[in-house]
Tab-separated table of C-alpha atoms and ligand atoms in Angstrom:
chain	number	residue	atom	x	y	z
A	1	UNK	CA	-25.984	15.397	9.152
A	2	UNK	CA	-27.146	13.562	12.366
A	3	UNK	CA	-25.267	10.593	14.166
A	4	UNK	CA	-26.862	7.221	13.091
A	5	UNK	CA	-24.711	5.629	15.503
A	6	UNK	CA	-22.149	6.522	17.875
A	7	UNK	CA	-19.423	3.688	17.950
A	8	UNK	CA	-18.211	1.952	14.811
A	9	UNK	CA	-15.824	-0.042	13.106
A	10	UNK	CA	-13.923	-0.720	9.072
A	11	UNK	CA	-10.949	-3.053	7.923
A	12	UNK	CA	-9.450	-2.507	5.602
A	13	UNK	CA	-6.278	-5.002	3.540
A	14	UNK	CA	-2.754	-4.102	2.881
A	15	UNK	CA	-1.597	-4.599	-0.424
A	16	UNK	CA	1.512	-5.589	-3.031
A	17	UNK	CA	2.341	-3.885	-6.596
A	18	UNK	CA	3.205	-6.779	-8.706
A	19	UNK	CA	3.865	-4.210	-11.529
A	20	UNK	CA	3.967	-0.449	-12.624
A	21	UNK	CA	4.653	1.317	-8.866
A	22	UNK	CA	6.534	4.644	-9.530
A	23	UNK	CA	5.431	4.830	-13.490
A	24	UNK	CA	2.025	4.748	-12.176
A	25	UNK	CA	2.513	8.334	-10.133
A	26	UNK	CA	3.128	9.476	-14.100
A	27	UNK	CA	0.266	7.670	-16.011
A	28	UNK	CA	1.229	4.320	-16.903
A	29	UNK	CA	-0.473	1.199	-15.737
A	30	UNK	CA	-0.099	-0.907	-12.625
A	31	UNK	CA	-1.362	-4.600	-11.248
A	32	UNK	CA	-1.808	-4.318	-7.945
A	33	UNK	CA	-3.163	-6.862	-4.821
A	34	UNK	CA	-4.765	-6.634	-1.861
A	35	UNK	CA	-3.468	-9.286	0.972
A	36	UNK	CA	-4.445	-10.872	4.116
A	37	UNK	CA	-3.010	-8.612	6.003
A	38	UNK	CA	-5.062	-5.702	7.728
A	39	UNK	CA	-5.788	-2.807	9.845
A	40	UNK	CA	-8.450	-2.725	11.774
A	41	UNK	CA	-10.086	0.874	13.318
A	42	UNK	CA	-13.091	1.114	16.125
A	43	UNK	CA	-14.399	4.282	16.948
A	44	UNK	CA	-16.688	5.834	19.457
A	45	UNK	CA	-17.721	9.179	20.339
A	46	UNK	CA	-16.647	10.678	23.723
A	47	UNK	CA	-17.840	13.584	25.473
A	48	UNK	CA	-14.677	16.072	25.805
A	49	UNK	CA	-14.292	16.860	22.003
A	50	UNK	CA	-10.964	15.749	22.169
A	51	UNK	CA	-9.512	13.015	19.310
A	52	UNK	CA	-7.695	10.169	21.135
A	53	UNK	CA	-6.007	7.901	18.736
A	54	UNK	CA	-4.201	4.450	20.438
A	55	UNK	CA	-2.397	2.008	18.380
A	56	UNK	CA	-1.271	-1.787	18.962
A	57	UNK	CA	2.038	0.392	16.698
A	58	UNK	CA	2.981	1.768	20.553
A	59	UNK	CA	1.748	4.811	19.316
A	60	UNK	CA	-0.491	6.802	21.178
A	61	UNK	CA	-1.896	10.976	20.889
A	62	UNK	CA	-4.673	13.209	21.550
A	63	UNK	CA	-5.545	16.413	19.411
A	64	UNK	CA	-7.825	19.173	21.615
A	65	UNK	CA	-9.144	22.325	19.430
A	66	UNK	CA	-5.994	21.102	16.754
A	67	UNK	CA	-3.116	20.934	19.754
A	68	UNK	CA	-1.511	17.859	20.411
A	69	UNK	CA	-0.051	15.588	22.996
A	70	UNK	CA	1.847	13.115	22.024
A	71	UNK	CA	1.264	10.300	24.732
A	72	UNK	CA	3.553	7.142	23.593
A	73	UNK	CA	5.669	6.615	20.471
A	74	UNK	CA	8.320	8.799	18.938
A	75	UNK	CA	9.001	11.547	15.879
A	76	UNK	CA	7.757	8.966	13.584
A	77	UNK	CA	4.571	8.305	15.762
A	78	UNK	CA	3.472	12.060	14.516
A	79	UNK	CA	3.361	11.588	11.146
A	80	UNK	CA	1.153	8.164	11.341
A	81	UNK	CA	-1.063	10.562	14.222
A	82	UNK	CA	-1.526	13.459	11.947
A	83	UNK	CA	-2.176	11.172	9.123
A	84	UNK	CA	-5.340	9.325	11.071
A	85	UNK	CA	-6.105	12.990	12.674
A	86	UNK	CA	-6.653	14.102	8.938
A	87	UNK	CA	-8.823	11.530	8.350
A	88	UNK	CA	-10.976	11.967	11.342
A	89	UNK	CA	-10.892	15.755	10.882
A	90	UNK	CA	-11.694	15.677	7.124
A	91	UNK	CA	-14.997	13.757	7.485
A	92	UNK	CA	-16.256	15.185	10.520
A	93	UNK	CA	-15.711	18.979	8.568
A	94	UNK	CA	-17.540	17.347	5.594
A	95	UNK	CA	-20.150	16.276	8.149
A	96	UNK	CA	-20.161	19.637	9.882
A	97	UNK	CA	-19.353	17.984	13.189
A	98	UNK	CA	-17.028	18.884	15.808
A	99	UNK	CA	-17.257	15.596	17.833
A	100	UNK	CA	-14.813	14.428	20.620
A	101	UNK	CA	-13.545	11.132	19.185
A	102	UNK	CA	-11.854	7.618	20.279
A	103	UNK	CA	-9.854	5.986	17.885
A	104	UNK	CA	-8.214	2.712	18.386
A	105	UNK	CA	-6.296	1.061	15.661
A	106	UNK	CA	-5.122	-2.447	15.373
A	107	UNK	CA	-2.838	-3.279	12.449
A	108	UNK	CA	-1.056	-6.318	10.855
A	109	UNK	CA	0.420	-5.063	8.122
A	110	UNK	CA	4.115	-4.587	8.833
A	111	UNK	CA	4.640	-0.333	8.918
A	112	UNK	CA	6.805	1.770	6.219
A	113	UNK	CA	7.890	-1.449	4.177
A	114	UNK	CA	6.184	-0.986	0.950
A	115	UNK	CA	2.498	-2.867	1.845
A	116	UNK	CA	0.218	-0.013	1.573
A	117	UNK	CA	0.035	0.468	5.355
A	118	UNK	CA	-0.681	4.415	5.128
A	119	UNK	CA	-3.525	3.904	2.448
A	120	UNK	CA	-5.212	1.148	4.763
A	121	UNK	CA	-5.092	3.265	7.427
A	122	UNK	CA	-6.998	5.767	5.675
A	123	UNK	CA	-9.144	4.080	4.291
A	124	UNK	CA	-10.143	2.120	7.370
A	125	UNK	CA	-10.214	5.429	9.943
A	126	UNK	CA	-12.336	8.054	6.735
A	127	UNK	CA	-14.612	4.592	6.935
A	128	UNK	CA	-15.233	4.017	10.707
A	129	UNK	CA	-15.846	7.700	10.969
A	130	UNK	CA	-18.480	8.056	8.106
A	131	UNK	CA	-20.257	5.214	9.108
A	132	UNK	CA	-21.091	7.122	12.330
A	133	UNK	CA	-23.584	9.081	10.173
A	134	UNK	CA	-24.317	7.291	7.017
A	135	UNK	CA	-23.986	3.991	5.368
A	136	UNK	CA	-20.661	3.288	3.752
A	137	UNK	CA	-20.041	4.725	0.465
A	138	UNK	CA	-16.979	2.782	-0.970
A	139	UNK	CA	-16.554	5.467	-3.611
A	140	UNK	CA	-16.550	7.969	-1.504
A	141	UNK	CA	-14.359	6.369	1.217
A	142	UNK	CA	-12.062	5.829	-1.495
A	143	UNK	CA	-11.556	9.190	-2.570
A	144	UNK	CA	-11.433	11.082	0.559
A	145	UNK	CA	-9.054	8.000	1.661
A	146	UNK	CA	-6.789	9.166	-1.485
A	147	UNK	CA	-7.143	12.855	-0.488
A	148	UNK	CA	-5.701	12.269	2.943
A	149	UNK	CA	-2.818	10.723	1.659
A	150	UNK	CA	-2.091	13.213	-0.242
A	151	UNK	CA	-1.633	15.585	2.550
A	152	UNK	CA	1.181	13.416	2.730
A	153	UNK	CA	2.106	12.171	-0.108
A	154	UNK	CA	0.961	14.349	-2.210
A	155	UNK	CA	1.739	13.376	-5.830
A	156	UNK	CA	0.458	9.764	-4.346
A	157	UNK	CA	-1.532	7.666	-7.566
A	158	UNK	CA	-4.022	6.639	-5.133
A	159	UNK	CA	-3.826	3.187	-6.416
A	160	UNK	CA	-2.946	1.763	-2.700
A	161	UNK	CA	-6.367	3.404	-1.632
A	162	UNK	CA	-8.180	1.542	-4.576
A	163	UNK	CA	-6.985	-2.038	-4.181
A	164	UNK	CA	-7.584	-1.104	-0.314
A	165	UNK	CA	-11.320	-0.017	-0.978
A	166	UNK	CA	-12.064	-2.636	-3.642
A	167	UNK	CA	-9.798	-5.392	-3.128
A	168	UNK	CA	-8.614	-8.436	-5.141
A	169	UNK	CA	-6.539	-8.213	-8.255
A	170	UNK	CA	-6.772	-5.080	-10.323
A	171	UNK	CA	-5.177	-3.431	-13.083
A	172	UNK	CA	-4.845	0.633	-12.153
A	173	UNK	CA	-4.883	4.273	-13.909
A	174	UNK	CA	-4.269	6.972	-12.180
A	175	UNK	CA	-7.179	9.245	-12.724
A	176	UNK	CA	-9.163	6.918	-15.248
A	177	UNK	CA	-9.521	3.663	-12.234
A	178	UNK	CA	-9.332	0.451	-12.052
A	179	UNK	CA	-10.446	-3.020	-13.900
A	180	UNK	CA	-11.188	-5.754	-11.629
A	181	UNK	CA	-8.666	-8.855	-13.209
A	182	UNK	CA	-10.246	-12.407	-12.847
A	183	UNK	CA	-7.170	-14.953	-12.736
A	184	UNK	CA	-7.528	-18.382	-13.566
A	185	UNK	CA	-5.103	-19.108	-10.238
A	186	UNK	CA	-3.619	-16.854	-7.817
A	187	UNK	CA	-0.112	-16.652	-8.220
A	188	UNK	CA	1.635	-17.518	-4.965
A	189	UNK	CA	3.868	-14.945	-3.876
A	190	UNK	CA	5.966	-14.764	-0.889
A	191	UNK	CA	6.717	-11.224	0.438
A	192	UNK	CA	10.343	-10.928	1.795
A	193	UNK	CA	10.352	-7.979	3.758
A	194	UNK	CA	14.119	-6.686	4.512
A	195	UNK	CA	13.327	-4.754	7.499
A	196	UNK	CA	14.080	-1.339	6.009
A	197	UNK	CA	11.914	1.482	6.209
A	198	UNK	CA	11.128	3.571	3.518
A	199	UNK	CA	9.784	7.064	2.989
A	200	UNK	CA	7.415	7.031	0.354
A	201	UNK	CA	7.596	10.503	-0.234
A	202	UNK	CA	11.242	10.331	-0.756
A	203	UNK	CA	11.502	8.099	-3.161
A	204	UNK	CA	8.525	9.545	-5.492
A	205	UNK	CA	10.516	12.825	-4.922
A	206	UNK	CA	13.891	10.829	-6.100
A	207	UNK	CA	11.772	9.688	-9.153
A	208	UNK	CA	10.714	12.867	-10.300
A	209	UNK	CA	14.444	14.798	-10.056
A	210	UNK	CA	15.597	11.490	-12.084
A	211	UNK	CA	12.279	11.945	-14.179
A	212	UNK	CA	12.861	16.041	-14.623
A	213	UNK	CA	17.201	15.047	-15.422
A	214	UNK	CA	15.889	12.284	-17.622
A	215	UNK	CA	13.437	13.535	-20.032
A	216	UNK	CA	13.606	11.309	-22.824
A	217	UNK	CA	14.814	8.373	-21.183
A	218	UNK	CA	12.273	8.376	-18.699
A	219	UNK	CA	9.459	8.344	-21.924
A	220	UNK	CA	11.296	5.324	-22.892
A	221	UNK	CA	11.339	3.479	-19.712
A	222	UNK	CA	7.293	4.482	-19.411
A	223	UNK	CA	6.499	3.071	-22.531
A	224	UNK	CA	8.862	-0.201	-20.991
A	225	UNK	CA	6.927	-0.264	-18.342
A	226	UNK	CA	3.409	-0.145	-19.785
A	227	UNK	CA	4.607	-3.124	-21.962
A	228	UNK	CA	5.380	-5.203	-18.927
A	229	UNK	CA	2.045	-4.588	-17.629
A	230	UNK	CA	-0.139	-5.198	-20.680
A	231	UNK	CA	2.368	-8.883	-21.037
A	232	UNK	CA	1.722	-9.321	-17.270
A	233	UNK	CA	-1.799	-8.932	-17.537
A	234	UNK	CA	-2.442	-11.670	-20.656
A	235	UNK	CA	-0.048	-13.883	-18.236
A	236	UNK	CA	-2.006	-13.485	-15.515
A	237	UNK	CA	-5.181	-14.691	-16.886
A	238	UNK	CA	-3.595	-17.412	-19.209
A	239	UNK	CA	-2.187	-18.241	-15.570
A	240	UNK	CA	1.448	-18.283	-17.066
A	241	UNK	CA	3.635	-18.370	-14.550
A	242	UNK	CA	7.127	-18.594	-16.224
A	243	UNK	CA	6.038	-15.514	-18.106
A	244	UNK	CA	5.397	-13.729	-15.306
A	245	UNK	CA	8.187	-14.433	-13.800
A	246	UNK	CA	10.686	-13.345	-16.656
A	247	UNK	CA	8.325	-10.347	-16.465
A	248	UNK	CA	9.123	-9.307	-12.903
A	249	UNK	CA	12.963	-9.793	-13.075
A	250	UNK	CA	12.145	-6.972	-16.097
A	251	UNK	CA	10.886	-4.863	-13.870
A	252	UNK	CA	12.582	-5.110	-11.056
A	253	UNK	CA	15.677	-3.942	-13.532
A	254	UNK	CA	13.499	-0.936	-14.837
A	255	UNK	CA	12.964	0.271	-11.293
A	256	UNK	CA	16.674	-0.345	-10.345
A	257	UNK	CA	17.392	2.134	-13.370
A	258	UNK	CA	15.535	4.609	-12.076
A	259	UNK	CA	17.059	4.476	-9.071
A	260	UNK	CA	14.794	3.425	-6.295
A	261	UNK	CA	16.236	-0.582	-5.117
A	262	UNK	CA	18.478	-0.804	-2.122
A	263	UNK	CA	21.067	-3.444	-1.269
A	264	UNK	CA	18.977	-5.139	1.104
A	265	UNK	CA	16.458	-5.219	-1.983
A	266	UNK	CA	18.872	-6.677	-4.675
A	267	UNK	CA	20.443	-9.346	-2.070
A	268	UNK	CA	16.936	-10.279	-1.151
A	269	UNK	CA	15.775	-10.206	-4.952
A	270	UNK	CA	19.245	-12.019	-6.106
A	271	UNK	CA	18.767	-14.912	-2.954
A	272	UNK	CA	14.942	-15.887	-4.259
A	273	UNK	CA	16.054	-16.553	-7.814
A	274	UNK	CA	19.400	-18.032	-7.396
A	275	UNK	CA	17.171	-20.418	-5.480
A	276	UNK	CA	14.618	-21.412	-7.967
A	277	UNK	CA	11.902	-18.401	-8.094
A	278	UNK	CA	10.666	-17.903	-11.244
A	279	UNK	CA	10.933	-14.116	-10.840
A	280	UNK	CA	11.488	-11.079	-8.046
A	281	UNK	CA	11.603	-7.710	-7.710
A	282	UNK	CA	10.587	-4.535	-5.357
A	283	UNK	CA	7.204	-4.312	-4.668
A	284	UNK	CA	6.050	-0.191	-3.499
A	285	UNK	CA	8.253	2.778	-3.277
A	286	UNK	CA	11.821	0.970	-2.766
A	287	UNK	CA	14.504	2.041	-1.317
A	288	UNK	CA	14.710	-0.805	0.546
A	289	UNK	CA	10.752	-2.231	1.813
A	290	UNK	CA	9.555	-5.465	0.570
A	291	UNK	CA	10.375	-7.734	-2.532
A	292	UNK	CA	7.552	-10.044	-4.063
A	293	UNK	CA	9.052	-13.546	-5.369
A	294	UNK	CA	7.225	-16.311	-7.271
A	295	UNK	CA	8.097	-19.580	-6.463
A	296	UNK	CA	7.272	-22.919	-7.799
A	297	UNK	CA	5.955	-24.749	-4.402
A	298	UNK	CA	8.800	-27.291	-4.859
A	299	UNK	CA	11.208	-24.290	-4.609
A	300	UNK	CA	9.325	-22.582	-1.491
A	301	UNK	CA	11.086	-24.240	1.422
A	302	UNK	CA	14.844	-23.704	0.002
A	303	UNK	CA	13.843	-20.438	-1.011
A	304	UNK	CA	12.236	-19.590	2.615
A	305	UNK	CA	15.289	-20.716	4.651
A	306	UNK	CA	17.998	-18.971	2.448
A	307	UNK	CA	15.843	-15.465	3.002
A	308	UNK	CA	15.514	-16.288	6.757
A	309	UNK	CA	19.550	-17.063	6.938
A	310	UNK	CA	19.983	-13.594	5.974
A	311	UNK	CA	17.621	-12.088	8.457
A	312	UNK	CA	14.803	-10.866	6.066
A	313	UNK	CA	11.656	-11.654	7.293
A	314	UNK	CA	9.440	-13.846	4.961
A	315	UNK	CA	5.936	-13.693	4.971
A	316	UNK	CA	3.492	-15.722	2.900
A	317	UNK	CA	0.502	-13.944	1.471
A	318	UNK	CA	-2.732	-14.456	-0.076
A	319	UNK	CA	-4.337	-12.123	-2.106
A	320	UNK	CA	-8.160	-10.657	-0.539
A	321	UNK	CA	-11.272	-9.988	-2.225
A	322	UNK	CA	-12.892	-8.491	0.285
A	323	UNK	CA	-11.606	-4.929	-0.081
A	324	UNK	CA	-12.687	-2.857	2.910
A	325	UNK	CA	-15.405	-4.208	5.389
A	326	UNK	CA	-17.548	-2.122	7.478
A	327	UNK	CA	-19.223	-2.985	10.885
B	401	PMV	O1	5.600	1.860	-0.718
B	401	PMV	P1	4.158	2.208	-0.820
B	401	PMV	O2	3.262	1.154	-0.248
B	401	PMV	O3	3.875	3.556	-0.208
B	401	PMV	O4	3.783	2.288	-2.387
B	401	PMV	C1	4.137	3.399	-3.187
B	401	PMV	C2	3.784	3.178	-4.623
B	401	PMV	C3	4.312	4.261	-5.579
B	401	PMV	O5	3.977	3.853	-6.905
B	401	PMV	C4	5.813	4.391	-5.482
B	401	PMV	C5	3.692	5.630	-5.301
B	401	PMV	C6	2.220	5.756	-5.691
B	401	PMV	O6	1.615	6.723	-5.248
B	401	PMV	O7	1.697	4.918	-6.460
C-alpha cells in the first residue's frame, strides 16, 4: 500500500472500570469509561529506517533492523518501548513497509495506575501509523490495538482498547463487544490514585491461580459479579446514584476476595466513604492503582482534603465521548 501522507497524528482517552475488571478476562460483563485524560502520538517518516520513539514519560529509544538503544529512561522504559515498537512494527508488516519512523508521544494519563494507559497507547501509536497510508478504520485500529497488548498482556479482555477506540460509557463482552450506555447524568467520580504501580499482568496471573485453586467459588463470585453489573447498568440509566453506590462498595468486596486490593487501596477506599461517598472501590487490575469514589458534591471538598492528607493524589474526571481522534 502507498504512503498517503508522511507525518501524522491520533489521541486517544484513558479510561476507568466502574464494574466487572478481572471477571471480564473470564466472560462476565463490565461498565467501563473513557476520561479526559489522554495520550497523544505524532509521527513522521525519516530517512534512516530506524524507529525513534521520545516520550514527555523521560523515556526515550531507537530500534535499527529490531536492535535497540535505549537512550533515556530505565528497565521499565523497555517494556512501554517494545510495547509502542509492536505497534509501529505490526502495521507497517501489515502494510508491507519497512519505513524509518519518528514517534513522539505525549501522555496525561498517569502510567501503571489502573487508567488504561497501555491500551491508549496502542491505540493512539497502531492509529498515527495507519493513517500514514489509509483513512482511519476504528475497527480495525481497535483490534490490532487489542492484539498488541496482548503481546503483553496476553489474556488482556481488550475492553481498555474498546472504550479507548469508541469512547463514552459502555457496557463490555469480551469477544461478543460492546453496547454504547446513554445515562441520563454522568456520575461524578473522583479518581484517587495511591501512587502505586501495578503490573497488570501480575495480577490477571494472581486471578487465574486463585481462579484454577477456586473452581467453584470463583463460578459463584462470576455469577456475583454479572449481577452487579446488570443492577449497575438499570442504575445508571435511572441515574440512581445511591444504588450505585451500594453497588460499588459490593464490588470492591468481590475483588478484595479474590485477592487483588492493596492497603493503599482499602485506606484510600475506607477514607472516601467514612467521609460521605456514596460508594468506592478499585478501579483496573489492583494491587494497589487507582480507586473510583462517588461523591455527593456537598461531600467533595471533605472528601478531597482527607485523600490529599494521606498523600494520594486526587484527580477529578469527566467521562469522553470522543473515543480516539485522528489528525
Ligand atoms: O489496570 P488496567 O488499566 O491494566 O486494567 C486491567 C483490567 C483487567 O480487567 C484486570 C484486565 C483486562 O484485561 O480486562
Amino acid at each position: 500500500m502507498s504512503l498517503r501522507k508522511t507525518s501524522a497524528a491520533a489521541s486517544a482517552p484513558g479510561k476507568i472500570i466502574l464494574f466487572g475488571e478481572h471477571f471480564v478476562v473470564y466472560g462476565s460483563h463490565a461498565i467501563l469509561a473513557s476520561i479526559n485524560k489522554r495520550i497523544k502520538v505524532n509521527v513522521c517518516l525519516n530517512k534512516n529506517h530506524t524507529i525513534n520513539i521520545i516520550s514527555n514519560l523521560g523515556i526515550v529509544g531507537s530500534y535499527k533492523d529490531s536492535e535497540f538503544t535505549l537512550i533515556k529512561g530505565g528497565k521499565k522504559a523497555k517494556q512501554i518501548l517494545d510495547l509502542i515498537f509492536k505497534c509501529v512494527s505490526s502495521v507497517l508488516s501489515e502494510r508491507n513497509q519497512n519505513l524509518g519512523i519518528n514517534i513522539n508521544l505525549i501522555s496525561d494519563i498517569p502510567y501503571g495506575v489502573g487508567l488504561g494507559s497501555s491500551a491508549a497507547c496502542c491505540v493512539a501509536t497502531v492509529a498515527a501509523v495507519d493513517s500514514l497510508f489509509r483513512e482511519p478504520n476504528r475497527q480495525w485500529i481497535c483490534v490490532k490495538a487489542v492484539e498488541c497488548e496482548r503481546l503483553v498482556h496476553k489474556n488482556s479482555s481488550g475492553a481498555d482498547c474498546y472504550i479507548s477506540v469508541f469512547g463514552g460509557l459502555m457496557y463490555y463482552v469480551k469477544d461478543e463487544g460492546f453496547k454504547k450506555i446513554k445515562s441520563k447524568n454522568d456520575p461524578t467520580l473522583v479518581i484517587v490514585n495511591t501512587r502505586m504501580k501495578h503490573s497488570t499482568g501480575d495480577l490477571v496471573s494472581l486471578v487465574k491461580n486463585f481462579r484454577d485453586q477456586n473452581v467453584l467459588l470463583f463460578i459463584d463470585l462470576t455469577s456475583h459479579a454479572d449481577t452487579i453489573c446488570e443492577q449497575a447498568l438499570a442504575s445508571i440509566n435511572n441515574g440512581n446514584e445511591k444504588k450505585l453506590g451500594e453497588l460499588m462498595n459490593e464490588n470492591h468486596a468481590l475483588l478484595r476476595h479474590i485477592g487483588v486490593s492493596h492497603r493503599k487501596i482499602d485506606r484510600a477506599v475506607q477514607i472516601c466513604v467514612r467521609n460521605g461517598a456514596l460508594g468506592a472501590k478499585l478501579t483496573g487490575a489492583g494491587g494497589g492503582g487507582s480507586i473510583i469514589a462517588l461523591i455527593p458534591h456537598e461531600k467533595k471538598m471533605r472528601v478531597i482534603s482527607e485523600i490529599k492528607k494521606n498523600r494520594f493524589e486526587c484527580i477529578p474526571v469527566k467521562f469522553d465521548y470522543n473515543g480516539l481522534i485522528t489528525y
